[in-house]
Coordinates of N, CA and C in Angstrom, one line a residue:
M1 N -12.9 -3.8 -34.8 CA -12.3 -2.7 -33.9 C -11.3 -3.3 -33.0
N2 N -10.1 -2.7 -33.0 CA -9.0 -3.2 -32.1 C -9.0 -2.3 -30.8
L3 N -9.1 -3.0 -29.7 CA -9.0 -2.3 -28.4 C -7.6 -2.2 -27.9
S4 N -7.4 -1.3 -27.0 CA -6.1 -1.3 -26.3 C -6.0 -2.5 -25.4
D5 N -4.8 -2.8 -24.9 CA -4.7 -4.0 -24.0 C -5.5 -3.9 -22.8
R6 N -5.6 -2.7 -22.3 CA -6.4 -2.4 -21.0 C -7.9 -2.7 -21.3
L7 N -8.4 -2.2 -22.4 CA -9.9 -2.4 -22.7 C -10.1 -3.8 -23.1
Q8 N -9.1 -4.4 -23.8 CA -9.3 -5.8 -24.2 C -9.4 -6.8 -23.0
L9 N -8.6 -6.5 -21.9 CA -8.7 -7.3 -20.7 C -10.0 -7.2 -20.1
I10 N -10.6 -6.0 -20.0 CA -11.9 -5.8 -19.5 C -12.9 -6.5 -20.3
A11 N -12.8 -6.4 -21.6 CA -13.8 -7.1 -22.5 C -13.7 -8.6 -22.3
D12 N -12.5 -9.1 -22.1 CA -12.3 -10.6 -21.9 C -13.0 -11.1 -20.6
E13 N -13.1 -10.2 -19.6 CA -13.8 -10.5 -18.3 C -15.3 -10.6 -18.4
I14 N -15.8 -10.1 -19.5 CA -17.3 -10.2 -19.7 C -17.7 -11.5 -20.3
I15 N -18.7 -12.1 -19.8 CA -19.1 -13.4 -20.3 C -20.1 -13.3 -21.5
A16 N -19.9 -14.1 -22.5 CA -20.7 -14.0 -23.7 C -22.2 -14.2 -23.3
G17 N -23.0 -13.3 -23.8 CA -24.5 -13.3 -23.5 C -24.9 -12.3 -22.5
E18 N -23.9 -11.8 -21.7 CA -24.2 -10.8 -20.7 C -24.6 -9.4 -21.3
T19 N -25.5 -8.8 -20.7 CA -25.8 -7.4 -21.1 C -24.9 -6.5 -20.2
M20 N -24.5 -5.3 -20.7 CA -23.5 -4.6 -19.9 C -23.7 -3.1 -20.1
A21 N -23.3 -2.3 -19.1 CA -23.3 -0.9 -19.1 C -21.8 -0.4 -18.8
D22 N -21.4 0.6 -19.6 CA -20.1 1.2 -19.5 C -20.2 2.6 -18.9
I23 N -19.9 2.7 -17.6 CA -20.0 4.0 -17.0 C -18.8 4.8 -17.1
G24 N -18.9 6.0 -17.7 CA -17.7 6.8 -18.0 C -17.2 6.3 -19.4
T25 N -18.1 6.1 -20.3 CA -17.7 5.4 -21.6 C -16.8 6.2 -22.5
D26 N -16.7 7.5 -22.4 CA -15.8 8.3 -23.2 C -16.1 8.1 -24.7
H27 N -15.2 7.5 -25.4 CA -15.4 7.2 -26.8 C -16.3 6.1 -27.2
G28 N -16.6 5.3 -26.1 CA -17.5 4.1 -26.3 C -16.9 2.9 -27.0
F29 N -15.6 2.9 -27.0 CA -14.9 1.8 -27.7 C -15.2 0.4 -27.1
L30 N -15.2 0.3 -25.8 CA -15.5 -1.0 -25.1 C -16.8 -1.5 -25.5
P31 N -17.9 -0.8 -25.2 CA -19.3 -1.4 -25.5 C -19.5 -1.6 -27.0
L32 N -18.9 -0.7 -27.8 CA -19.1 -0.9 -29.3 C -18.4 -2.2 -29.7
Y33 N -17.3 -2.5 -29.2 CA -16.6 -3.8 -29.5 C -17.4 -5.0 -29.0
L34 N -18.0 -4.9 -27.8 CA -18.7 -6.0 -27.3 C -20.0 -6.2 -28.1
M35 N -20.6 -5.1 -28.6 CA -21.8 -5.3 -29.3 C -21.6 -5.7 -30.8
E36 N -20.6 -5.1 -31.4 CA -20.3 -5.5 -32.8 C -19.7 -6.9 -32.9
S37 N -19.0 -7.4 -31.9 CA -18.4 -8.7 -31.9 C -19.5 -9.8 -31.6
G38 N -20.7 -9.3 -31.1 CA -21.7 -10.3 -30.8 C -21.6 -10.8 -29.4
K39 N -20.7 -10.4 -28.6 CA -20.5 -10.9 -27.3 C -21.6 -10.5 -26.3
C40 N -22.1 -9.3 -26.5 CA -23.1 -8.7 -25.6 C -24.4 -8.4 -26.5
P41 N -25.5 -8.9 -26.1 CA -26.7 -8.6 -26.9 C -27.2 -7.2 -26.8
H42 N -26.8 -6.5 -25.6 CA -27.2 -5.1 -25.4 C -26.2 -4.5 -24.6
V43 N -25.8 -3.2 -25.0 CA -24.9 -2.4 -24.2 C -25.5 -1.0 -24.0
I44 N -25.1 -0.5 -22.9 CA -25.4 0.9 -22.5 C -24.2 1.7 -22.4
M45 N -24.1 2.9 -23.1 CA -23.0 3.8 -23.0 C -23.4 5.0 -22.2
A46 N -22.7 5.2 -21.1 CA -23.1 6.3 -20.2 C -22.0 7.2 -19.8
D47 N -22.2 8.5 -19.7 CA -21.1 9.4 -19.3 C -21.8 10.7 -18.8
I48 N -21.1 11.3 -17.8 CA -21.6 12.5 -17.2 C -21.3 13.7 -18.1
S49 N -20.3 13.5 -19.0 CA -19.8 14.6 -19.9 C -20.6 14.6 -21.2
K50 N -21.2 15.7 -21.6 CA -21.8 15.8 -22.9 C -20.8 15.6 -24.0
G51 N -19.6 16.2 -23.8 CA -18.6 16.0 -24.9 C -18.2 14.6 -25.1
S52 N -18.0 13.9 -24.0 CA -17.6 12.5 -24.1 C -18.7 11.7 -24.8
L53 N -19.9 11.9 -24.4 CA -21.0 11.1 -25.0 C -21.2 11.5 -26.5
A54 N -20.9 12.7 -26.8 CA -20.9 13.1 -28.2 C -19.9 12.3 -29.0
K55 N -18.7 12.1 -28.5 CA -17.7 11.3 -29.1 C -18.1 9.9 -29.3
A56 N -18.8 9.3 -28.3 CA -19.3 8.0 -28.4 C -20.4 7.9 -29.4
D57 N -21.3 8.9 -29.5 CA -22.3 8.9 -30.5 C -21.8 8.9 -31.9
E58 N -20.7 9.7 -32.1 CA -20.1 9.8 -33.4 C -19.5 8.5 -33.8
N59 N -18.8 7.8 -32.9 CA -18.3 6.5 -33.1 C -19.3 5.4 -33.4
C60 N -20.5 5.6 -32.8 CA -21.6 4.7 -33.1 C -22.1 4.8 -34.5
K61 N -22.2 6.1 -34.9 CA -22.6 6.4 -36.3 C -21.6 5.8 -37.3
L62 N -20.3 5.9 -37.0 CA -19.3 5.3 -37.9 C -19.4 3.8 -37.9
A63 N -19.6 3.2 -36.8 CA -19.6 1.8 -36.7 C -20.8 1.1 -37.3
G64 N -21.9 1.7 -37.1 CA -23.2 1.1 -37.6 C -24.1 2.2 -38.1
P65 N -23.9 2.7 -39.2 CA -24.8 3.8 -39.8 C -26.3 3.3 -39.8
G66 N -27.2 4.0 -39.3 CA -28.6 3.6 -39.3 C -29.0 2.8 -38.1
K67 N -28.0 2.2 -37.3 CA -28.3 1.4 -36.2 C -28.7 2.3 -35.0
T68 N -29.4 1.7 -34.0 CA -29.8 2.4 -32.8 C -28.9 2.0 -31.7
Y69 N -28.3 2.9 -31.0 CA -27.5 2.6 -29.8 C -28.0 3.3 -28.6
D70 N -27.8 2.7 -27.4 CA -28.3 3.2 -26.2 C -27.3 4.0 -25.4
L71 N -27.4 5.4 -25.6 CA -26.4 6.3 -25.0 C -27.2 7.1 -23.9
R72 N -26.6 7.3 -22.8 CA -27.3 8.0 -21.7 C -26.4 9.0 -21.0
L73 N -26.9 10.2 -20.8 CA -26.1 11.2 -20.2 C -26.5 11.3 -18.7
G74 N -25.6 11.1 -17.8 CA -25.9 11.2 -16.4 C -24.8 10.8 -15.5
D75 N -25.0 10.8 -14.2 CA -24.0 10.6 -13.2 C -24.0 9.1 -12.7
G76 N -22.9 8.4 -12.9 CA -22.7 7.1 -12.4 C -23.8 6.1 -12.8
I77 N -24.2 5.3 -11.9 CA -25.2 4.3 -12.2 C -26.6 4.8 -12.1
D78 N -26.7 6.1 -11.8 CA -28.1 6.7 -11.7 C -28.8 6.6 -13.1
V79 N -28.1 6.4 -14.2 CA -28.7 6.4 -15.5 C -29.3 5.0 -15.7
L80 N -29.1 4.0 -14.8 CA -29.6 2.7 -15.0 C -30.8 2.4 -14.1
E81 N -31.6 1.5 -14.6 CA -32.7 1.0 -13.8 C -32.1 -0.2 -12.9
D82 N -32.7 -0.4 -11.8 CA -32.2 -1.5 -10.9 C -32.2 -2.8 -11.7
G83 N -31.0 -3.5 -11.7 CA -30.9 -4.8 -12.4 C -31.1 -4.8 -13.9
E84 N -30.9 -3.6 -14.5 CA -31.2 -3.5 -15.9 C -30.1 -4.3 -16.8
V85 N -28.9 -4.4 -16.3 CA -27.9 -5.1 -17.0 C -27.3 -6.1 -16.1
D86 N -26.5 -7.1 -16.7 CA -25.9 -8.1 -15.9 C -24.6 -7.6 -15.3
V87 N -23.8 -6.9 -16.0 CA -22.5 -6.5 -15.6 C -22.3 -5.0 -15.9
V88 N -21.6 -4.3 -14.9 CA -21.3 -2.9 -15.1 C -19.8 -2.7 -15.1
A89 N -19.3 -2.0 -16.1 CA -17.8 -1.7 -16.2 C -17.6 -0.2 -15.8
I90 N -16.7 0.0 -14.9 CA -16.3 1.4 -14.5 C -14.8 1.4 -14.6
A91 N -14.3 2.1 -15.6 CA -12.8 2.1 -15.8 C -12.3 3.5 -16.0
G92 N -11.0 3.7 -15.5 CA -10.4 4.9 -15.7 C -10.7 6.0 -14.7
M93 N -11.4 5.7 -13.7 CA -11.7 6.6 -12.6 C -10.9 6.3 -11.4
G94 N -10.9 7.3 -10.4 CA -10.2 7.0 -9.2 C -11.0 6.0 -8.3
G95 N -10.3 5.3 -7.5 CA -10.9 4.3 -6.6 C -11.9 4.9 -5.7
L96 N -11.7 6.1 -5.2 CA -12.6 6.8 -4.3 C -13.9 7.2 -5.0
L97 N -13.7 7.6 -6.2 CA -14.9 8.0 -7.0 C -15.8 6.8 -7.3
I98 N -15.1 5.7 -7.7 CA -15.9 4.4 -7.9 C -16.6 4.0 -6.6
R99 N -15.9 4.1 -5.5 CA -16.5 3.8 -4.2 C -17.7 4.6 -4.0
D100 N -17.6 5.9 -4.2 CA -18.7 6.8 -4.0 C -19.9 6.6 -4.9
I101 N -19.6 6.2 -6.1 CA -20.7 5.8 -7.1 C -21.5 4.7 -6.5
L102 N -20.8 3.7 -6.0 CA -21.5 2.5 -5.5 C -22.3 2.8 -4.2
D103 N -21.6 3.6 -3.3 CA -22.2 3.9 -2.0 C -23.4 4.9 -2.1
W104 N -23.5 5.7 -3.2 CA -24.6 6.7 -3.3 C -25.9 6.0 -3.2
N105 N -26.1 4.9 -3.9 CA -27.4 4.1 -3.9 C -27.0 2.6 -3.8
I106 N -26.8 2.2 -2.6 CA -26.3 0.8 -2.4 C -27.3 -0.2 -2.8
K107 N -28.6 0.1 -2.7 CA -29.7 -0.8 -3.2 C -29.5 -1.0 -4.7
K108 N -29.4 0.0 -5.4 CA -29.2 -0.1 -6.9 C -27.8 -0.8 -7.2
S109 N -26.8 -0.5 -6.4 CA -25.5 -1.1 -6.7 C -25.6 -2.6 -6.5
R110 N -26.4 -3.1 -5.6 CA -26.5 -4.5 -5.3 C -27.4 -5.2 -6.4
S111 N -28.1 -4.4 -7.2 CA -29.0 -5.0 -8.2 C -28.4 -5.6 -9.4
F112 N -27.1 -5.3 -9.6 CA -26.4 -5.8 -10.8 C -25.5 -7.0 -10.3
K113 N -25.4 -8.0 -11.2 CA -24.7 -9.3 -10.8 C -23.2 -9.1 -10.6
R114 N -22.6 -8.4 -11.5 CA -21.2 -8.3 -11.5 C -20.7 -6.9 -11.9
Y115 N -19.4 -6.6 -11.5 CA -18.8 -5.4 -11.9 C -17.4 -5.7 -12.4
I116 N -16.9 -4.9 -13.2 CA -15.5 -4.9 -13.6 C -14.9 -3.5 -13.4
F117 N -14.0 -3.3 -12.5 CA -13.4 -2.0 -12.2 C -12.0 -1.9 -12.6
Q118 N -11.6 -0.8 -13.1 CA -10.2 -0.5 -13.4 C -9.9 0.9 -12.8
P119 N -9.6 0.9 -11.5 CA -9.4 2.2 -10.8 C -8.0 2.8 -11.1
R120 N -7.9 4.1 -11.3 CA -6.6 4.7 -11.6 C -5.8 4.8 -10.3
N121 N -6.4 4.9 -9.2 CA -5.6 5.0 -7.9 C -6.5 4.6 -6.8
K122 N -6.0 4.6 -5.6 CA -6.8 4.3 -4.3 C -7.5 3.0 -4.4
I123 N -6.9 2.0 -5.0 CA -7.6 0.7 -5.1 C -7.8 0.0 -3.8
G124 N -6.9 0.3 -2.8 CA -7.0 -0.2 -1.5 C -8.3 0.2 -0.8
A125 N -8.6 1.5 -1.0 CA -9.9 2.1 -0.4 C -11.1 1.4 -1.0
L126 N -11.0 1.1 -2.3 CA -12.1 0.5 -3.0 C -12.3 -0.9 -2.5
R127 N -11.2 -1.7 -2.4 CA -11.2 -3.1 -1.9 C -11.8 -3.1 -0.5
Y128 N -11.5 -2.1 0.3 CA -12.0 -2.1 1.7 C -13.5 -1.9 1.7
W129 N -14.0 -0.9 0.9 CA -15.4 -0.7 0.8 C -16.1 -2.0 0.3
L130 N -15.6 -2.6 -0.7 CA -16.2 -3.8 -1.3 C -16.3 -4.9 -0.2
Y131 N -15.2 -5.1 0.6 CA -15.2 -6.1 1.6 C -16.3 -5.8 2.7
L132 N -16.3 -4.5 3.2 CA -17.2 -4.2 4.2 C -18.7 -4.4 3.8
N133 N -19.0 -4.2 2.5 CA -20.4 -4.2 2.0 C -20.7 -5.5 1.3
G134 N -19.9 -6.5 1.5 CA -20.3 -7.9 1.0 C -20.2 -8.1 -0.5
F135 N -19.3 -7.3 -1.2 CA -19.0 -7.6 -2.6 C -17.7 -8.4 -2.6
D136 N -17.7 -9.4 -3.4 CA -16.6 -10.4 -3.4 C -15.8 -10.2 -4.7
I137 N -14.5 -10.0 -4.5 CA -13.6 -9.9 -5.6 C -13.3 -11.3 -6.1
E138 N -13.6 -11.6 -7.4 CA -13.5 -12.9 -8.0 C -12.1 -13.0 -8.7
K139 N -11.5 -11.9 -9.1 CA -10.3 -12.0 -9.9 C -9.6 -10.7 -9.9
E140 N -8.3 -10.7 -9.9 CA -7.5 -9.5 -10.0 C -6.5 -9.7 -11.1
S141 N -6.4 -8.7 -12.0 CA -5.5 -8.8 -13.2 C -4.7 -7.5 -13.3
L142 N -3.6 -7.6 -14.0 CA -2.7 -6.5 -14.2 C -2.5 -6.4 -15.7
V143 N -2.5 -5.2 -16.2 CA -2.3 -5.0 -17.7 C -1.5 -3.7 -17.9
R144 N -0.6 -3.7 -18.9 CA 0.2 -2.5 -19.1 C -0.6 -1.5 -20.0
E145 N -0.4 -0.3 -19.7 CA -1.0 0.8 -20.6 C 0.1 1.9 -20.6
G146 N 0.9 2.0 -21.7 CA 2.0 2.9 -21.7 C 3.0 2.6 -20.7
K147 N 3.4 3.6 -19.9 CA 4.4 3.3 -18.8 C 3.8 2.8 -17.5
Y148 N 2.4 2.7 -17.5 CA 1.8 2.3 -16.3 C 1.3 0.8 -16.3
I149 N 1.2 0.3 -15.1 CA 0.6 -1.1 -15.0 C -0.7 -0.8 -14.3
C150 N -1.8 -1.2 -14.9 CA -3.2 -0.9 -14.4 C -3.7 -2.2 -13.7
E151 N -4.5 -2.0 -12.7 CA -5.2 -3.0 -12.0 C -6.6 -3.1 -12.4
V152 N -7.1 -4.4 -12.7 CA -8.4 -4.6 -13.0 C -9.0 -5.7 -12.0
I153 N -10.1 -5.4 -11.4 CA -10.7 -6.3 -10.5 C -12.1 -6.7 -11.0
T154 N -12.4 -7.9 -11.0 CA -13.7 -8.4 -11.3 C -14.5 -8.8 -10.0
V155 N -15.7 -8.3 -9.9 CA -16.4 -8.4 -8.6 C -17.8 -9.0 -8.8
R156 N -18.1 -9.8 -7.9 CA -19.5 -10.4 -7.8 C -20.3 -9.8 -6.7
T157 N -21.5 -9.3 -7.0 CA -22.3 -8.7 -5.9 C -22.8 -9.8 -5.0
G158 N -22.6 -9.7 -3.7 CA -23.0 -10.7 -2.7 C -24.3 -10.2 -2.1
N159 N -24.7 -11.0 -1.1 CA -25.9 -10.6 -0.3 C -25.6 -9.4 0.6
E160 N -26.6 -8.9 1.2 CA -26.4 -7.7 2.0 C -25.7 -8.1 3.3
V161 N -24.4 -8.2 3.2 CA -23.6 -8.6 4.3 C -22.8 -7.4 4.8
K162 N -22.8 -7.1 6.1 CA -22.0 -6.1 6.7 C -20.8 -6.7 7.4
R163 N -19.6 -6.6 6.9 CA -18.5 -7.2 7.5 C -17.7 -6.1 8.3
Q164 N -16.9 -6.5 9.2 CA -16.1 -5.6 10.0 C -14.6 -5.9 9.8
A165 N -13.9 -4.8 9.7 CA -12.4 -5.0 9.5 C -11.8 -3.6 9.6
D166 N -10.6 -3.6 10.2 CA -9.8 -2.4 10.2 C -9.1 -2.3 8.8
Y167 N -8.8 -1.0 8.4 CA -8.1 -0.8 7.2 C -6.6 -1.1 7.4
T168 N -6.1 -2.1 6.7 CA -4.6 -2.5 6.8 C -4.0 -2.5 5.5
A169 N -2.7 -2.8 5.5 CA -1.9 -2.9 4.2 C -2.4 -4.0 3.3
D170 N -3.1 -5.0 3.9 CA -3.7 -6.1 3.2 C -4.7 -5.7 2.1
F171 N -5.3 -4.5 2.3 CA -6.3 -4.0 1.3 C -5.5 -3.4 0.2
D172 N -4.4 -2.7 0.4 CA -3.6 -2.1 -0.6 C -2.9 -3.2 -1.4
Y173 N -2.4 -4.2 -0.7 CA -1.5 -5.2 -1.4 C -2.0 -6.6 -0.9
P174 N -3.1 -7.1 -1.4 CA -3.6 -8.4 -0.8 C -2.9 -9.6 -1.4
D175 N -3.0 -10.7 -0.6 CA -2.4 -11.9 -1.1 C -2.9 -12.4 -2.4
S176 N -4.1 -11.9 -2.8 CA -4.7 -12.3 -4.1 C -3.8 -11.9 -5.3
L177 N -2.9 -10.9 -5.1 CA -2.0 -10.6 -6.1 C -1.1 -11.7 -6.5
L178 N -0.9 -12.6 -5.5 CA -0.1 -13.8 -5.8 C -1.0 -14.9 -6.4
E179 N -2.2 -15.0 -5.9 CA -3.2 -16.0 -6.4 C -3.4 -15.9 -7.9
W180 N -3.4 -14.7 -8.3 CA -3.7 -14.4 -9.8 C -2.4 -13.8 -10.4
K181 N -1.3 -14.2 -10.0 CA 0.0 -13.6 -10.5 C 0.1 -13.8 -12.0
G182 N 0.8 -12.9 -12.6 CA 1.0 -13.0 -14.0 C 2.4 -12.4 -14.4
P183 N 2.7 -12.2 -15.7 CA 4.0 -11.7 -16.1 C 4.3 -10.3 -15.6
L184 N 3.3 -9.5 -15.2 CA 3.6 -8.2 -14.7 C 3.6 -8.0 -13.2
T185 N 3.3 -9.1 -12.5 CA 3.2 -9.0 -11.0 C 4.5 -8.6 -10.3
E186 N 5.6 -9.1 -10.7 CA 6.9 -8.7 -10.0 C 7.2 -7.3 -10.3
E187 N 7.1 -6.9 -11.6 CA 7.4 -5.5 -11.9 C 6.4 -4.5 -11.2
Y188 N 5.2 -4.9 -11.1 CA 4.2 -4.1 -10.4 C 4.6 -3.9 -8.9
L189 N 4.9 -5.0 -8.3 CA 5.3 -5.0 -6.9 C 6.5 -4.2 -6.6
L190 N 7.5 -4.4 -7.5 CA 8.8 -3.6 -7.3 C 8.6 -2.1 -7.5
T191 N 7.7 -1.8 -8.4 CA 7.4 -0.3 -8.6 C 6.7 0.2 -7.4
K192 N 5.7 -0.5 -6.9 CA 5.0 -0.1 -5.7 C 5.9 0.0 -4.5
L193 N 6.9 -1.0 -4.4 CA 7.8 -1.0 -3.3 C 8.7 0.3 -3.3
A194 N 9.1 0.7 -4.5 CA 9.9 1.9 -4.6 C 9.1 3.1 -4.1
L195 N 7.9 3.2 -4.5 CA 7.0 4.3 -4.2 C 6.7 4.3 -2.7
E196 N 6.3 3.2 -2.1 CA 6.0 3.1 -0.7 C 7.2 3.3 0.2
D197 N 8.3 2.8 -0.2 CA 9.5 3.0 0.6 C 10.0 4.5 0.6
S198 N 9.8 5.1 -0.6 CA 10.1 6.6 -0.7 C 9.3 7.4 0.3
I199 N 8.0 7.0 0.4 CA 7.1 7.7 1.3 C 7.5 7.4 2.7
Y200 N 7.8 6.2 3.0 CA 8.2 5.8 4.3 C 9.5 6.5 4.8
Q201 N 10.5 6.6 3.9 CA 11.7 7.2 4.3 C 11.5 8.7 4.5
N202 N 10.6 9.3 3.7 CA 10.3 10.7 3.8 C 9.7 11.1 5.2
I203 N 8.8 10.2 5.6 CA 8.1 10.3 6.9 C 9.2 10.2 8.0
L204 N 10.1 9.3 7.9 CA 11.1 9.1 8.9 C 12.0 10.3 9.0
K205 N 12.3 10.9 7.9 CA 13.2 12.0 7.8 C 12.6 13.3 8.3
N206 N 11.3 13.5 8.0 CA 10.7 14.8 8.2 C 9.6 14.9 9.4
S207 N 9.2 13.8 9.9 CA 8.2 13.8 10.9 C 8.8 14.0 12.3
R208 N 8.0 14.7 13.1 CA 8.4 14.9 14.5 C 8.1 13.6 15.3
N209 N 7.2 12.8 14.9 CA 6.8 11.6 15.6 C 6.9 10.4 14.6
P210 N 8.0 10.1 14.1 CA 8.1 9.0 13.0 C 7.6 7.7 13.4
E211 N 7.8 7.3 14.7 CA 7.4 6.0 15.1 C 5.9 5.8 15.1
T212 N 5.2 6.9 15.3 CA 3.7 6.9 15.2 C 3.2 7.1 13.8
E213 N 3.7 8.1 13.1 CA 3.2 8.5 11.8 C 3.6 7.5 10.7
A214 N 4.7 6.8 10.9 CA 5.2 5.9 9.9 C 4.7 4.5 9.9
V215 N 3.8 4.2 10.9 CA 3.3 2.8 11.1 C 2.7 2.3 9.9
N216 N 1.7 3.0 9.3 CA 1.0 2.5 8.2 C 1.9 2.3 6.9
S217 N 2.7 3.3 6.8 CA 3.7 3.3 5.6 C 4.6 2.1 5.7
K218 N 5.1 1.9 6.9 CA 6.0 0.8 7.1 C 5.3 -0.6 6.9
A219 N 4.1 -0.7 7.3 CA 3.3 -1.9 7.1 C 3.2 -2.2 5.6
K220 N 3.0 -1.2 4.8 CA 2.8 -1.4 3.3 C 4.1 -1.9 2.7
V221 N 5.3 -1.3 3.2 CA 6.6 -1.7 2.7 C 6.8 -3.2 3.0
E222 N 6.5 -3.5 4.3 CA 6.7 -4.9 4.7 C 5.8 -5.9 4.0
K223 N 4.6 -5.5 3.7 CA 3.7 -6.4 3.0 C 4.1 -6.6 1.6
I224 N 4.6 -5.6 0.9 CA 5.1 -5.8 -0.5 C 6.3 -6.7 -0.5
K225 N 7.2 -6.5 0.5 CA 8.4 -7.3 0.6 C 8.0 -8.8 0.8
Y226 N 7.0 -9.0 1.6 CA 6.5 -10.4 1.8 C 6.0 -11.0 0.5
L227 N 5.2 -10.2 -0.2 CA 4.6 -10.7 -1.5 C 5.7 -11.0 -2.5
L228 N 6.7 -10.2 -2.5 CA 7.9 -10.4 -3.5 C 8.6 -11.7 -3.1
S229 N 8.7 -11.9 -1.7 CA 9.5 -13.1 -1.3 C 8.7 -14.4 -1.6
Q230 N 7.4 -14.3 -1.9 CA 6.6 -15.5 -2.1 C 6.4 -15.7 -3.6
L231 N 6.9 -14.9 -4.5 CA 6.8 -15.1 -5.9 C 7.6 -16.3 -6.3

């Protein structure tokens, strides 16, 4: 089975011998690849959508006629027992939804050793939640999917640590983007700079109190420019 570059990057972040659950599995391509390649001894395919899980079930039957696969219909990590797998992958959802899945049952969220996230948006809000709740980002990666550059973060579950921090541009555009820079980093930052600067200029143009309302937007623009200067 050939995976897309996005799914292959996620698969590469999984350590051989780990058990895994794919939340929002859709067609089930990622866990099927991990199981059929022998990288994972056990995989769980979970989705809240009956239609999506049916697609995964059909692909399982095609990949391994007569084999038994673990498919579960349900919401987020509610379908899992505490500590049931080593690593949980959640890809293709918004960052706020991923945050809410983790926050809904923090005890269960802490019971898994590692996570691999590929948020579609709002990754800063997800990083902020992870930091406040003692989850440590081990690696950040970028991968192209069509016309988009996707962010993938690999996270290790820490102890029950409650950290304090204000939300700043550092969560949207952290220095770790330079630590793990790759061939897509400059393009990614330039694309984000164009977007954030457009937002900033729009606030300056249309706001009655631009000096106040544009503070956060200006900080994002300046942080991206700093990162680009350090490449």
